[in-house]
Amino acid sequence: MTVGELGEFGIIARITARLAPGPTVELGPGDDAAIVAAPGGRVVATTDVLVEGRHFRRDWSPPYDIGRKAAAQNLADVVAMGARPTALLVGLGVPPETDVAWVEALCDGMRDESAEVEASIAGGDIVRSDTVLISVTALGALDGPPLTRAGARPGDVVAVCGRLGHAQAGVELLERGLREPAGLVDAHRRPRPPYTAGLRARELGATAMLDVSDGLVQDLGHIADASGVRIELSGDAVPGPPVPDARRLALTGGEDHAFAATFPQETALPAEWQVIGRAVAGPAGVTVDGRPYGAGGWDHFL
């Protein structure tokens, strides 16, 4: 059965039957708007749009993985702010000939990824579109000071948690028509943000944090600019995928949604955090082994 055959309200009913409200959702799908509790009184909100052919390909990724990826990149943004994710709002555009089973699997992926952090899908919209378009808005509860990009200080160490360069390695394999190594291909299909470690970063004393979505050097440049510091990285300390071109991929590859953060120098970091550099006084920017590293990083319009 296709979406066009089932109709708008039929597909909405099929989707909502697969969802269960999380602990913070007081009123989920079915009314004009959802009601989500905001413990702490402040809400963190973020949104991303995924366009077929630009952010995913249906011949590369099954719908379940696309759903998990769409949710993960938004949930990671909430966690990077030092907040606990509570709910997702999903806008979905699909061609009428799309199989209902494809949409159901997509929503199952978003539901299961949200469950990793005890969040849930609280509502959304579905429309007819010439291509698949997924817009996800994530909400989170902030019960303390936010972790922004502007808090890094000279003397802080720079550390990362999670995979770097794996997703880009997977993309480059798929572009060559390869499906192995499967672990790298899967890294593109379904990122695995280290949510638990990210949620603990503020307790460890993190001064700034973000998720690595557009490339490590490019993203750390945002912290450097916002904080007015220079970030000096040691290339050998940056973890990368098990491929010959690991350093380039680790420094410039995006969509792994690892977390990069700065911490006071004396912080005793747990094993999942790997120190890769430091913040120092000086002109804002990022260097690798003492030199600017200007190539690479993601830009939607390049």
PDB file of N, CA and C in Angstrom, residues 171-231:
ATOM      1  N   VAL A 171      30.691   7.275   3.541  1.00  0.00           N
ATOM      2  CA  VAL A 171      30.188   7.956   2.344  1.00  0.00           C
ATOM      3  C   VAL A 171      31.119   7.723   1.160  1.00  0.00           C
ATOM      4  N   GLU A 172      32.419   7.852   1.406  1.00  0.00           N
ATOM      5  CA  GLU A 172      33.373   7.694   0.312  1.00  0.00           C
ATOM      6  C   GLU A 172      33.412   6.266  -0.201  1.00  0.00           C
ATOM      7  N   LEU A 173      33.182   5.288   0.667  1.00  0.00           N
ATOM      8  CA  LEU A 173      33.069   3.907   0.196  1.00  0.00           C
ATOM      9  C   LEU A 173      31.832   3.730  -0.672  1.00  0.00           C
ATOM     10  N   LEU A 174      30.699   4.262  -0.213  1.00  0.00           N
ATOM     11  CA  LEU A 174      29.453   4.130  -0.964  1.00  0.00           C
ATOM     12  C   LEU A 174      29.540   4.833  -2.317  1.00  0.00           C
ATOM     13  N   GLU A 175      30.220   5.963  -2.364  1.00  0.00           N
ATOM     14  CA  GLU A 175      30.381   6.678  -3.630  1.00  0.00           C
ATOM     15  C   GLU A 175      31.208   5.876  -4.634  1.00  0.00           C
ATOM     16  N   ARG A 176      32.038   4.974  -4.123  1.00  0.00           N
ATOM     17  CA  ARG A 176      32.840   4.094  -5.004  1.00  0.00           C
ATOM     18  C   ARG A 176      32.131   2.781  -5.288  1.00  0.00           C
ATOM     19  N   GLY A 177      30.887   2.648  -4.837  1.00  0.00           N
ATOM     20  CA  GLY A 177      30.121   1.434  -5.084  1.00  0.00           C
ATOM     21  C   GLY A 177      30.457   0.297  -4.152  1.00  0.00           C
ATOM     22  N   LEU A 178      31.108   0.600  -3.014  1.00  0.00           N
ATOM     23  CA  LEU A 178      31.526  -0.433  -2.069  1.00  0.00           C
ATOM     24  C   LEU A 178      30.577  -0.503  -0.884  1.00  0.00           C
ATOM     25  N   ARG A 179      30.511  -1.655  -0.264  1.00  0.00           N
ATOM     26  CA  ARG A 179      29.686  -1.844   0.930  1.00  0.00           C
ATOM     27  C   ARG A 179      30.502  -2.380   2.108  1.00  0.00           C
ATOM     28  N   GLU A 180      31.801  -2.435   1.958  1.00  0.00           N
ATOM     29  CA  GLU A 180      32.700  -2.918   3.006  1.00  0.00           C
ATOM     30  C   GLU A 180      33.874  -1.941   3.143  1.00  0.00           C
ATOM     31  N   PRO A 181      34.411  -1.795   4.355  1.00  0.00           N
ATOM     32  CA  PRO A 181      34.030  -2.434   5.618  1.00  0.00           C
ATOM     33  C   PRO A 181      32.646  -1.979   6.106  1.00  0.00           C
ATOM     34  N   ALA A 182      31.860  -2.948   6.523  1.00  0.00           N
ATOM     35  CA  ALA A 182      30.474  -2.672   6.893  1.00  0.00           C
ATOM     36  C   ALA A 182      30.376  -1.675   8.041  1.00  0.00           C
ATOM     37  N   GLY A 183      31.331  -1.714   8.978  1.00  0.00           N
ATOM     38  CA  GLY A 183      31.267  -0.801  10.109  1.00  0.00           C
ATOM     39  C   GLY A 183      31.351   0.654   9.699  1.00  0.00           C
ATOM     40  N   LEU A 184      32.132   0.958   8.676  1.00  0.00           N
ATOM     41  CA  LEU A 184      32.243   2.340   8.206  1.00  0.00           C
ATOM     42  C   LEU A 184      30.993   2.756   7.425  1.00  0.00           C
ATOM     43  N   VAL A 185      30.489   1.863   6.596  1.00  0.00           N
ATOM     44  CA  VAL A 185      29.250   2.160   5.868  1.00  0.00           C
ATOM     45  C   VAL A 185      28.100   2.401   6.851  1.00  0.00           C
ATOM     46  N   ASP A 186      28.023   1.565   7.868  1.00  0.00           N
ATOM     47  CA  ASP A 186      26.972   1.724   8.871  1.00  0.00           C
ATOM     48  C   ASP A 186      27.118   3.038   9.647  1.00  0.00           C
ATOM     49  N   ALA A 187      28.356   3.524   9.790  1.00  0.00           N
ATOM     50  CA  ALA A 187      28.564   4.785  10.496  1.00  0.00           C
ATOM     51  C   ALA A 187      27.915   5.941   9.751  1.00  0.00           C
ATOM     52  N   HIS A 188      27.911   5.882   8.416  1.00  0.00           N
ATOM     53  CA  HIS A 188      27.183   6.898   7.646  1.00  0.00           C
ATOM     54  C   HIS A 188      25.684   6.703   7.780  1.00  0.00           C
ATOM     55  N   ARG A 189      25.236   5.488   7.700  1.00  0.00           N
ATOM     56  CA  ARG A 189      23.809   5.223   7.742  1.00  0.00           C
ATOM     57  C   ARG A 189      23.186   5.575   9.085  1.00  0.00           C
ATOM     58  N   ARG A 190      23.914   5.269  10.167  1.00  0.00           N
ATOM     59  CA  ARG A 190      23.340   5.474  11.494  1.00  0.00           C
ATOM     60  C   ARG A 190      24.415   5.961  12.461  1.00  0.00           C
ATOM     61  N   PRO A 191      24.481   7.268  12.721  1.00  0.00           N
ATOM     62  CA  PRO A 191      25.454   7.762  13.699  1.00  0.00           C
ATOM     63  C   PRO A 191      25.118   7.259  15.097  1.00  0.00           C
ATOM     64  N   ARG A 192      26.117   7.238  15.949  1.00  0.00           N
ATOM     65  CA  ARG A 192      25.928   6.770  17.327  1.00  0.00           C
ATOM     66  C   ARG A 192      26.502   7.806  18.301  1.00  0.00           C
ATOM     67  N   PRO A 193      25.783   8.896  18.521  1.00  0.00           N
ATOM     68  CA  PRO A 193      26.279   9.899  19.465  1.00  0.00           C
ATOM     69  C   PRO A 193      26.425   9.296  20.865  1.00  0.00           C
ATOM     70  N   PRO A 194      27.494   9.613  21.570  1.00  0.00           N
ATOM     71  CA  PRO A 194      27.680   9.101  22.936  1.00  0.00           C
ATOM     72  C   PRO A 194      26.869   9.936  23.926  1.00  0.00           C
ATOM     73  N   TYR A 195      25.560   9.749  23.889  1.00  0.00           N
ATOM     74  CA  TYR A 195      24.662  10.609  24.673  1.00  0.00           C
ATOM     75  C   TYR A 195      25.020  10.635  26.154  1.00  0.00           C
ATOM     76  N   THR A 196      25.272   9.476  26.730  1.00  0.00           N
ATOM     77  CA  THR A 196      25.511   9.408  28.172  1.00  0.00           C
ATOM     78  C   THR A 196      26.723  10.234  28.566  1.00  0.00           C
ATOM     79  N   ALA A 197      27.807  10.100  27.813  1.00  0.00           N
ATOM     80  CA  ALA A 197      29.003  10.889  28.107  1.00  0.00           C
ATOM     81  C   ALA A 197      28.731  12.377  27.935  1.00  0.00           C
ATOM     82  N   GLY A 198      27.967  12.726  26.901  1.00  0.00           N
ATOM     83  CA  GLY A 198      27.643  14.128  26.685  1.00  0.00           C
ATOM     84  C   GLY A 198      26.829  14.720  27.821  1.00  0.00           C
ATOM     85  N   LEU A 199      25.881  13.933  28.324  1.00  0.00           N
ATOM     86  CA  LEU A 199      25.037  14.425  29.416  1.00  0.00           C
ATOM     87  C   LEU A 199      25.829  14.618  30.709  1.00  0.00           C
ATOM     88  N   ARG A 200      26.950  13.930  30.841  1.00  0.00           N
ATOM     89  CA  ARG A 200      27.765  14.051  32.046  1.00  0.00           C
ATOM     90  C   ARG A 200      28.826  15.148  31.937  1.00  0.00           C
ATOM     91  N   ALA A 201      28.980  15.732  30.760  1.00  0.00           N
ATOM     92  CA  ALA A 201      30.075  16.675  30.546  1.00  0.00           C
ATOM     93  C   ALA A 201      29.989  17.876  31.482  1.00  0.00           C
ATOM     94  N   ARG A 202      28.790  18.380  31.692  1.00  0.00           N
ATOM     95  CA  ARG A 202      28.665  19.552  32.570  1.00  0.00           C
ATOM     96  C   ARG A 202      29.051  19.202  33.998  1.00  0.00           C
ATOM     97  N   GLU A 203      28.692  17.991  34.437  1.00  0.00           N
ATOM     98  CA  GLU A 203      29.078  17.565  35.789  1.00  0.00           C
ATOM     99  C   GLU A 203      30.593  17.481  35.924  1.00  0.00           C
ATOM    100  N   LEU A 204      31.283  17.186  34.838  1.00  0.00           N
ATOM    101  CA  LEU A 204      32.740  17.114  34.862  1.00  0.00           C
ATOM    102  C   LEU A 204      33.389  18.492  34.834  1.00  0.00           C
ATOM    103  N   GLY A 205      32.596  19.519  34.581  1.00  0.00           N
ATOM    104  CA  GLY A 205      33.127  20.873  34.562  1.00  0.00           C
ATOM    105  C   GLY A 205      33.388  21.441  33.185  1.00  0.00           C
ATOM    106  N   ALA A 206      32.783  20.850  32.141  1.00  0.00           N
ATOM    107  CA  ALA A 206      32.986  21.359  30.784  1.00  0.00           C
ATOM    108  C   ALA A 206      32.676  22.848  30.722  1.00  0.00           C
ATOM    109  N   THR A 207      33.493  23.583  29.985  1.00  0.00           N
ATOM    110  CA  THR A 207      33.290  25.024  29.842  1.00  0.00           C
ATOM    111  C   THR A 207      32.619  25.379  28.515  1.00  0.00           C
ATOM    112  N   ALA A 208      32.744  24.501  27.517  1.00  0.00           N
ATOM    113  CA  ALA A 208      32.090  24.691  26.221  1.00  0.00           C
ATOM    114  C   ALA A 208      31.951  23.329  25.573  1.00  0.00           C
ATOM    115  N   MET A 209      30.929  23.175  24.735  1.00  0.00           N
ATOM    116  CA  MET A 209      30.740  21.883  24.072  1.00  0.00           C
ATOM    117  C   MET A 209      29.893  22.057  22.828  1.00  0.00           C
ATOM    118  N   LEU A 210      30.124  21.197  21.856  1.00  0.00           N
ATOM    119  CA  LEU A 210      29.257  21.086  20.673  1.00  0.00           C
ATOM    120  C   LEU A 210      29.341  19.678  20.134  1.00  0.00           C
ATOM    121  N   ASP A 211      28.396  19.353  19.238  1.00  0.00           N
ATOM    122  CA  ASP A 211      28.496  18.049  18.589  1.00  0.00           C
ATOM    123  C   ASP A 211      29.168  18.251  17.233  1.00  0.00           C
ATOM    124  N   VAL A 212      29.965  17.278  16.835  1.00  0.00           N
ATOM    125  CA  VAL A 212      30.742  17.390  15.611  1.00  0.00           C
ATOM    126  C   VAL A 212      29.892  16.897  14.451  1.00  0.00           C
ATOM    127  N   SER A 213      29.299  17.852  13.748  1.00  0.00           N
ATOM    128  CA  SER A 213      28.426  17.505  12.628  1.00  0.00           C
ATOM    129  C   SER A 213      29.010  17.919  11.286  1.00  0.00           C
ATOM    130  N   ASP A 214      29.882  18.928  11.275  1.00  0.00           N
ATOM    131  CA  ASP A 214      30.397  19.467  10.014  1.00  0.00           C
ATOM    132  C   ASP A 214      31.903  19.318   9.862  1.00  0.00           C
ATOM    133  N   GLY A 215      32.540  18.556  10.740  1.00  0.00           N
ATOM    134  CA  GLY A 215      33.986  18.391  10.703  1.00  0.00           C
ATOM    135  C   GLY A 215      34.616  18.965  11.953  1.00  0.00           C
ATOM    136  N   LEU A 216      35.575  18.242  12.536  1.00  0.00           N
ATOM    137  CA  LEU A 216      36.148  18.635  13.822  1.00  0.00           C
ATOM    138  C   LEU A 216      36.794  20.010  13.776  1.00  0.00           C
ATOM    139  N   VAL A 217      37.662  20.264  12.809  1.00  0.00           N
ATOM    140  CA  VAL A 217      38.353  21.555  12.753  1.00  0.00           C
ATOM    141  C   VAL A 217      37.354  22.684  12.550  1.00  0.00           C
ATOM    142  N   GLN A 218      36.426  22.497  11.628  1.00  0.00           N
ATOM    143  CA  GLN A 218      35.444  23.540  11.366  1.00  0.00           C
ATOM    144  C   GLN A 218      34.573  23.804  12.588  1.00  0.00           C
ATOM    145  N   ASP A 219      34.127  22.757  13.260  1.00  0.00           N
ATOM    146  CA  ASP A 219      33.253  22.940  14.421  1.00  0.00           C
ATOM    147  C   ASP A 219      34.009  23.535  15.605  1.00  0.00           C
ATOM    148  N   LEU A 220      35.237  23.082  15.850  1.00  0.00           N
ATOM    149  CA  LEU A 220      36.018  23.685  16.925  1.00  0.00           C
ATOM    150  C   LEU A 220      36.311  25.152  16.629  1.00  0.00           C
ATOM    151  N   GLY A 221      36.335  25.501  15.355  1.00  0.00           N
ATOM    152  CA  GLY A 221      36.490  26.911  14.994  1.00  0.00           C
ATOM    153  C   GLY A 221      35.360  27.766  15.533  1.00  0.00           C
ATOM    154  N   HIS A 222      34.160  27.183  15.654  1.00  0.00           N
ATOM    155  CA  HIS A 222      33.035  27.936  16.223  1.00  0.00           C
ATOM    156  C   HIS A 222      33.278  28.220  17.701  1.00  0.00           C
ATOM    157  N   ILE A 223      33.824  27.228  18.427  1.00  0.00           N
ATOM    158  CA  ILE A 223      34.155  27.469  19.833  1.00  0.00           C
ATOM    159  C   ILE A 223      35.255  28.515  19.942  1.00  0.00           C
ATOM    160  N   ALA A 224      36.273  28.412  19.090  1.00  0.00           N
ATOM    161  CA  ALA A 224      37.366  29.378  19.125  1.00  0.00           C
ATOM    162  C   ALA A 224      36.864  30.794  18.877  1.00  0.00           C
ATOM    163  N   ASP A 225      36.014  30.966  17.880  1.00  0.00           N
ATOM    164  CA  ASP A 225      35.484  32.299  17.560  1.00  0.00           C
ATOM    165  C   ASP A 225      34.598  32.834  18.681  1.00  0.00           C
ATOM    166  N   ALA A 226      33.692  31.979  19.185  1.00  0.00           N
ATOM    167  CA  ALA A 226      32.752  32.431  20.208  1.00  0.00           C
ATOM    168  C   ALA A 226      33.454  32.730  21.530  1.00  0.00           C
ATOM    169  N   SER A 227      34.524  31.982  21.829  1.00  0.00           N
ATOM    170  CA  SER A 227      35.216  32.129  23.108  1.00  0.00           C
ATOM    171  C   SER A 227      36.399  33.086  23.030  1.00  0.00           C
ATOM    172  N   GLY A 228      36.817  33.448  21.828  1.00  0.00           N
ATOM    173  CA  GLY A 228      37.961  34.329  21.691  1.00  0.00           C
ATOM    174  C   GLY A 228      39.273  33.673  22.077  1.00  0.00           C
ATOM    175  N   VAL A 229      39.447  32.399  21.718  1.00  0.00           N
ATOM    176  CA  VAL A 229      40.678  31.672  22.025  1.00  0.00           C
ATOM    177  C   VAL A 229      41.207  31.020  20.753  1.00  0.00           C
ATOM    178  N   ARG A 230      42.455  30.593  20.825  1.00  0.00           N
ATOM    179  CA  ARG A 230      43.008  29.771  19.762  1.00  0.00           C
ATOM    180  C   ARG A 230      43.035  28.343  20.261  1.00  0.00           C
ATOM    181  N   ILE A 231      42.610  27.407  19.431  1.00  0.00           N
ATOM    182  CA  ILE A 231      42.619  25.990  19.787  1.00  0.00           C
ATOM    183  C   ILE A 231      43.741  25.315  19.033  1.00  0.00           C
TER     184      ILE A 231
END
